[in-house]
Amino acid sequence: MKILLIGGGGREHSLAWKMAQSKLCDRMWAAPGNPGIAEHAECVDIDIMDSDAVVAFAKENGVGLVVIGPEDPLANGLGDAVRKAGILCFGPSAEGARIEADKVYAKNLMRAAAVPTAEARVFTDLESAKAYVLSREHGVAVKASGLAKGKGVVVCPEPYQAVKPLEEMMRDRIFGDAGASVVIEEMLIGQEATVLAFCDGKNIYVAEPLQDHKPVGDGDTGPNTGGMGAYSPVPIIDDAMMSRIEREVLVPIIDAMRRDFGRYEGVLYAGLMFTPGGPKVIEFNCRFGDPECQPLLMRLRSDLVEVMIATAERRLDEVTLDWDPRHSVCVVMSSGGYPGDYTKGFEITGIAEAEQAPDVKVFHAGTAIREGKLVNNGGRVLGVTALGETTAEARRLAYEAVAKIKWRDCYNRTDIASKAIGGNE
Ligand code: AMP
Ligand code: GLY
């Protein structure tokens, strides 16, 4: 089978790395790809927001499966265009992608399906939003309704702290039209974890749980990012909790989507907070998480292409997901300054040395080749991922690998996965 992978971040590098191991993969292209993905696929310069151009390339080259990594092309209808052309697609329709791209829609759907989630109100008027937060006694989370690269959420333990982000989102439009309406939620307290499920429109198949680290600083301080590291499995989620999440969250939301528009196909990501009142949904995403995909796929033993084809052909019940019992940890190395301004173009060294350790893989996110040298070219630059018998061992291996990699002003959190092993050692 010939495969076209859409995207060019760490998530897509891990997808390309895993799909390239499949006996079913004859040839792979990636649009736009990155220097890490280029080891497994031919990178092509197609505008992924131009669905017609992507479909034309797929047809010309006899592509049998299109795998869509990021949310933007999904929300833009690429999944629909690919399926309409009679090509297998891994990724939901534009209607399905609304579960992520439109937080107001997602909130209403959760309410209708009685999926446990934070209490929320929606505002399109800045003054009303400000008056509302100032009337609150407890913390709030302010969320731009549209897509904002994982940065459109500000958690405010004191309600008055919400005024500035509301002004920035609604008046200054720092996230563009994504801030035309905002969702203001009660602030939930508890540990977070992510559960992903493969969905074929009929069956769902839940993957191993993960935990992401959204804030940029150690101890969960500073602004939110796309994710600074992740690990799997997660000690707070045992089998009984997993069944509860499937029953109370995944099945009802998939049913609600079926009633609303039809089949949801691809991967559904549930970001959850484990509150004293049970698990509550913080967000749904219409794709694999990034970086979560990297430690997840390190643990997947099954043939990913086989699973994706089965999902696209609506026979997910015929495959099994076989997981490595070992634990995985991914530490994201970013450009200094991210999620704010940063400088691109510094030479990166040490990746080959870092990958000499067994069960260590360095996934590329924001990298580029300039004048024959590998340089940083984005906020999140590398996902340094390791497998170990325990989370502590995987974490040690990941950080040993991180220590070998350098570029000017590179940055990483030093406490990824410390919650899973108790304390902040
Ligand atoms: P999201 O982009 O919706 O996942 O939000 C980013 C991060 O903000 C989450 O991973 C949480 O850490 C935090 N967050 C979002 N909503 C809430 C909430 N209602 N209460 C507390 N923290 C939240
Ligand atoms: N790491 C969080 C996300 O992919 O949305």
XYZ file of C-alpha atoms and ligand atoms in Angstrom:
453
model
C 0.000 0.000 0.000
C 1.187 3.507 -0.819
C 0.659 5.968 2.016
C 0.459 9.753 2.178
C 1.054 11.237 5.635
C -0.169 14.761 6.286
C 1.793 16.903 8.746
C 5.330 17.677 9.765
C 5.674 17.607 13.556
C 6.857 15.161 16.208
C 3.557 13.321 16.055
C 3.976 12.766 12.327
C 7.597 11.669 12.715
C 6.493 8.983 15.171
C 3.668 7.969 12.806
C 6.075 7.764 9.853
C 8.642 5.792 11.903
C 5.983 3.314 13.004
C 4.228 3.004 9.629
C 7.565 2.455 7.867
C 7.984 -0.718 9.973
C 4.807 -2.202 8.511
C 4.954 -4.990 5.975
C 1.970 -3.337 4.315
C 3.807 -0.079 3.603
C 5.306 -0.113 0.098
C 6.031 3.573 -0.254
C 5.366 6.673 1.802
C 5.156 10.393 1.129
C 4.730 13.130 3.703
C 3.410 16.656 3.221
C 5.230 18.720 4.300
C 7.245 16.285 6.455
C 10.461 17.271 8.236
C 14.100 16.082 8.275
C 13.273 13.213 10.673
C 10.296 12.069 8.601
C 12.535 12.237 5.505
C 14.306 9.099 6.793
C 11.100 7.137 6.220
C 9.137 9.029 3.586
C 9.608 11.261 0.594
C 8.715 14.788 1.709
C 6.577 16.727 -0.754
C 5.680 20.371 -0.803
C 1.889 20.375 -1.106
C -0.303 22.908 0.708
C -2.135 20.666 3.189
C -4.896 23.258 3.514
C -5.612 22.819 -0.201
C -7.641 19.599 -0.120
C -7.942 19.450 -3.923
C -4.153 19.581 -4.308
C -3.687 16.807 -1.741
C -6.290 14.601 -3.429
C -4.773 15.262 -6.869
C -1.329 14.197 -5.611
C -2.797 11.080 -3.992
C -4.582 10.085 -7.200
C -1.588 10.730 -9.445
C 0.635 8.589 -7.278
C -1.754 5.719 -6.593
C -1.946 6.429 -2.852
C -4.164 3.897 -1.085
C -4.244 5.435 2.403
C -4.043 9.045 3.576
C -3.190 9.549 7.256
C -3.963 13.022 8.571
C -1.961 14.104 11.627
C -2.909 17.706 12.496
C -6.277 19.266 13.299
C -6.232 22.153 10.811
C -6.567 20.105 7.591
C -9.125 17.863 9.321
C -11.239 20.878 10.312
C -10.784 22.108 6.731
C -12.438 18.989 5.308
C -9.458 17.046 3.983
C -10.852 13.786 5.353
C -14.096 14.326 3.419
C -12.245 15.164 0.199
C -10.034 12.059 0.434
C -12.954 9.720 1.124
C -14.997 11.302 -1.643
C -12.151 10.457 -4.037
C -12.509 6.805 -3.006
C -9.216 6.700 -1.104
C -8.946 5.231 2.397
C -8.487 7.914 5.021
C -7.409 7.834 8.644
C -8.939 10.948 10.214
C -12.464 12.254 10.769
C -14.648 14.427 8.559
C -14.852 18.204 9.055
C -18.021 17.599 11.067
C -16.124 15.177 13.291
C -13.238 17.625 13.688
C -15.635 20.167 15.194
C -15.321 18.266 18.463
C -11.893 19.958 18.684
C -12.163 22.978 16.397
C -15.266 24.435 18.022
C -15.175 24.299 21.816
C -18.709 25.695 22.083
C -20.028 22.855 19.930
C -18.020 20.316 21.955
C -19.384 21.669 25.220
C -22.984 21.530 23.973
C -22.520 17.991 22.707
C -21.062 16.905 26.047
C -24.021 18.442 27.849
C -26.488 16.730 25.536
C -24.760 13.378 26.038
C -24.345 13.865 29.821
C -20.568 13.425 29.508
C -18.958 14.669 32.742
C -17.158 17.968 32.106
C -16.494 21.334 33.768
C -19.449 23.693 34.162
C -19.123 26.333 31.481
C -20.618 29.446 29.950
C -20.057 30.884 26.512
C -19.491 34.587 25.750
C -19.178 36.627 22.588
C -19.205 40.005 24.350
C -16.080 41.093 26.247
C -17.820 43.247 28.868
C -20.273 40.480 29.794
C -17.428 37.986 29.998
C -15.456 40.277 32.306
C -18.493 40.935 34.513
C -19.103 37.203 34.743
C -15.569 36.264 35.831
C -15.475 39.088 38.371
C -18.661 37.705 39.915
C -17.068 34.273 40.416
C -15.640 33.118 43.731
C -13.474 30.310 42.421
C -10.873 29.871 39.709
C -11.793 29.742 36.037
C -10.312 28.478 32.764
C -10.698 30.810 29.769
C -10.724 29.113 26.376
C -10.749 30.579 22.894
C -13.467 28.651 21.069
C -11.489 27.996 17.871
C -8.138 26.376 17.118
C -5.121 28.025 18.769
C -2.307 25.449 18.606
C -2.873 24.282 22.189
C -2.191 27.765 23.530
C -5.743 29.125 23.628
C -6.440 28.177 27.259
C -5.524 30.242 30.302
C -6.162 28.805 33.749
C -6.810 31.483 36.367
C -6.824 30.339 40.014
C -8.107 33.830 40.930
C -11.063 35.011 38.815
C -9.656 38.568 38.298
C -6.678 37.008 36.456
C -9.082 36.153 33.634
C -9.615 39.796 32.646
C -6.327 40.192 30.758
C -6.594 36.965 28.705
C -10.218 37.796 27.901
C -9.123 41.197 26.567
C -6.304 39.620 24.584
C -8.544 36.958 23.052
C -11.752 38.924 22.493
C -10.546 42.490 21.897
C -6.953 42.116 20.640
C -7.737 38.835 18.835
C -4.326 37.316 19.573
C -5.712 34.024 18.250
C -7.623 35.710 15.411
C -11.232 34.635 14.957
C -10.645 31.698 17.305
C -11.268 34.242 20.082
C -14.570 35.596 18.716
C -16.312 33.476 21.313
C -14.832 32.173 24.522
C -15.797 29.422 26.902
C -15.336 30.212 30.592
C -15.208 27.085 32.723
C -14.964 26.357 36.401
C -11.376 25.473 37.238
C -11.072 21.784 37.949
C -8.514 20.456 40.398
C -6.877 17.079 40.022
C -4.425 15.035 37.988
C -4.733 14.999 34.225
C -4.468 12.149 31.779
C -5.250 11.438 28.162
C -7.155 8.503 26.744
C -7.232 7.906 22.999
C -9.533 5.627 21.110
C -9.454 4.347 17.556
C -12.961 4.766 16.122
C -14.330 3.323 12.869
C -17.807 4.790 13.144
C -19.137 1.566 14.626
C -16.524 0.155 17.018
C -14.096 1.846 19.372
C -10.771 0.481 20.580
C -9.150 2.265 23.497
C -5.363 2.744 23.555
C -3.035 2.834 26.544
C -3.436 5.972 28.704
C -0.933 8.815 28.719
C -0.114 11.975 30.551
C 0.954 15.211 28.870
C 2.644 18.255 30.471
C 1.103 21.426 29.075
C 2.729 24.303 30.994
C 6.187 25.351 29.857
C 7.845 25.379 33.279
C 8.829 22.778 35.867
C 6.175 22.146 38.488
C 3.475 23.032 35.925
C 4.279 26.743 35.973
C 4.184 29.343 33.204
C 2.044 29.557 30.078
C 0.506 26.561 28.326
C 2.233 25.055 25.317
C 1.345 22.350 22.827
C 2.870 19.886 25.335
C 6.373 19.637 26.844
C 6.524 15.891 27.459
C 4.404 12.806 27.995
C 4.553 9.319 29.414
C 2.626 6.059 29.346
C 1.151 4.171 31.186
C -0.447 6.372 33.845
C -0.674 5.001 37.397
C -3.938 6.816 38.221
C -5.785 4.886 35.482
C -6.357 1.213 36.274
C -8.539 -1.191 34.298
C -11.679 -0.292 36.241
C -11.111 3.418 35.592
C -10.459 2.706 31.932
C -13.830 0.908 31.649
C -15.518 3.801 33.396
C -13.990 6.299 30.939
C -15.095 4.166 28.020
C -18.634 3.877 29.424
C -19.120 7.434 30.728
C -17.113 9.447 28.211
C -16.178 7.743 24.952
C -19.278 5.718 24.111
C -21.775 8.519 24.895
C -19.857 11.158 22.922
C -19.452 8.880 19.903
C -23.188 8.123 20.089
C -23.969 11.837 20.329
C -21.833 12.511 17.251
C -23.560 9.690 15.386
C -26.924 11.288 16.150
C -25.610 14.722 15.198
C -23.877 14.008 11.893
C -23.008 10.344 11.446
C -19.796 8.359 11.773
C -16.707 9.592 13.607
C -13.702 7.865 12.028
C -10.073 8.080 13.088
C -8.729 8.720 16.547
C -10.600 10.512 19.316
C -8.518 12.096 22.073
C -10.073 12.739 25.479
C -8.140 15.032 27.820
C -9.415 14.231 31.309
C -9.102 15.657 34.814
C -9.427 13.201 37.700
C -11.400 15.236 40.214
C -12.754 14.045 43.575
C -16.081 13.749 41.708
C -14.628 11.389 39.100
C -13.094 11.888 35.647
C -14.213 14.999 33.772
C -13.461 15.965 30.186
C -11.237 19.004 29.679
C -11.154 18.724 25.915
C -11.658 16.415 22.987
C -9.229 16.409 20.077
C -9.881 14.892 16.676
C -6.386 13.365 16.252
C -3.415 11.878 18.075
C -1.897 14.188 20.685
C 1.516 15.680 20.170
C 3.779 14.763 21.952
C 1.545 11.954 23.318
C 1.688 10.073 20.023
C 5.438 9.601 20.388
C 5.537 7.645 23.693
C 2.308 5.875 22.672
C 3.698 4.506 19.414
C 6.959 3.495 21.116
C 4.777 1.074 23.094
C 2.672 -0.203 20.180
C 3.711 -3.642 18.988
C 0.926 -4.162 16.456
C 1.235 -3.149 12.830
C -0.058 0.443 12.791
C -0.836 0.431 9.067
C -2.967 -2.682 9.499
C -4.860 -0.981 12.350
C -5.350 2.201 10.324
C -6.595 0.349 7.257
C -8.991 -1.664 9.429
C -10.232 1.592 10.974
C -10.735 3.215 7.570
C -12.500 0.074 6.287
C -14.769 -0.027 9.337
C -13.566 -3.380 10.603
C -11.701 -2.322 13.709
C -13.208 -5.346 15.465
C -10.907 -7.568 13.360
C -7.609 -6.212 14.722
C -5.923 -6.112 18.110
C -3.722 -3.488 19.675
C -0.799 -5.221 21.317
C 1.200 -3.053 23.739
C 4.743 -3.350 25.011
C 4.388 -3.720 28.803
C 7.373 -1.436 29.247
C 6.894 2.227 30.113
C 7.739 5.150 27.855
C 8.707 8.752 28.522
C 9.061 11.561 25.981
C 10.844 14.808 26.883
C 10.261 17.689 24.479
C 13.246 19.929 23.748
C 12.098 23.372 22.637
C 13.608 26.613 21.401
C 14.324 28.966 24.315
C 11.483 31.485 24.591
C 8.703 29.153 23.352
C 5.681 29.508 23.604
C 6.661 33.165 23.127
C 9.223 34.447 20.623
C 12.328 32.425 19.867
C 15.209 32.377 17.409
C 15.449 29.777 14.664
C 18.468 28.495 12.765
C 20.867 27.246 15.463
C 22.726 24.035 14.641
C 21.573 20.949 16.565
C 24.186 18.361 17.565
C 24.177 15.065 19.427
C 21.102 13.251 18.060
C 23.091 10.292 16.710
C 24.907 9.875 20.058
C 21.599 10.112 21.935
C 20.063 7.397 19.742
C 22.921 4.971 20.404
C 21.238 3.949 23.649
C 18.864 1.037 23.031
C 15.183 1.927 23.052
C 15.798 5.643 22.664
C 14.277 7.439 19.689
C 14.556 11.134 18.924
C 11.543 12.386 17.000
C 11.871 15.591 15.007
C 9.228 18.306 15.364
C 10.476 21.800 14.451
C 13.734 21.047 12.637
C 15.053 21.972 9.196
C 18.181 21.518 7.126
C 19.987 24.795 6.351
C 23.247 24.771 4.414
C 23.618 21.076 5.099
C 23.154 21.444 8.863
C 20.253 20.407 11.076
C 18.825 23.480 12.827
C 15.921 24.397 15.099
C 13.013 25.684 13.053
C 10.037 25.798 15.429
C 8.957 26.100 19.050
C 8.944 22.432 19.919
C 12.007 20.991 18.207
C 12.595 17.372 19.297
C 10.759 14.664 21.248
C 13.351 12.538 23.018
C 11.580 9.277 23.788
C 12.734 6.205 25.708
C 11.366 2.852 26.839
C 12.217 1.316 30.220
C 11.056 -1.437 32.546
C 9.629 1.252 34.830
C 8.665 4.889 34.317
C 11.674 5.872 36.435
C 14.020 3.958 34.132
C 12.432 5.317 30.963
C 12.687 8.798 32.407
C 16.363 8.339 33.287
C 17.135 7.070 29.773
C 15.219 9.931 28.157
C 17.053 12.555 30.204
C 20.435 10.914 29.552
C 19.670 11.226 25.846
C 18.506 14.846 26.256
C 21.839 15.686 27.915
C 23.697 14.651 24.749
C 21.709 16.987 22.461
C 22.532 20.662 22.201
C 21.809 23.857 20.308
C 21.967 27.455 21.389
C 19.196 28.369 23.875
C 17.627 24.898 23.841
C 15.216 24.256 26.693
C 13.390 21.339 28.291
C 11.400 20.699 31.435
C 13.359 18.655 33.974
C 10.380 17.046 35.715
C 8.568 15.095 32.988
C 6.894 11.992 34.477
C 7.942 12.854 38.029
C 4.294 12.710 39.132
C 4.147 9.091 38.022
C 7.089 8.067 40.155
C 6.256 10.174 43.203
C 8.068 13.365 44.075
C 10.180 15.604 41.950
C 13.539 13.886 41.975
P -6.922 22.309 26.661
O -6.185 22.971 25.517
O -8.380 22.488 26.663
O -6.436 20.910 26.909
O -6.391 23.042 27.968
C -5.023 23.160 28.212
C -4.743 22.885 29.659
O -5.399 23.815 30.481
C -5.247 21.526 30.117
O -4.361 20.515 29.826
C -5.383 21.776 31.598
O -4.134 21.645 32.258
C -5.812 23.199 31.673
N -7.276 23.286 31.794
C -8.178 23.334 30.788
N -9.425 23.417 31.268
C -9.320 23.426 32.618
C -10.255 23.486 33.690
N -11.565 23.591 33.479
N -9.766 23.451 34.937
C -8.447 23.380 35.182
N -7.512 23.316 34.217
C -7.930 23.341 32.946
N -0.461 17.599 23.611
C -1.788 18.021 23.542
C -2.385 17.982 22.211
O -1.886 17.388 21.288
O -3.442 18.555 22.070
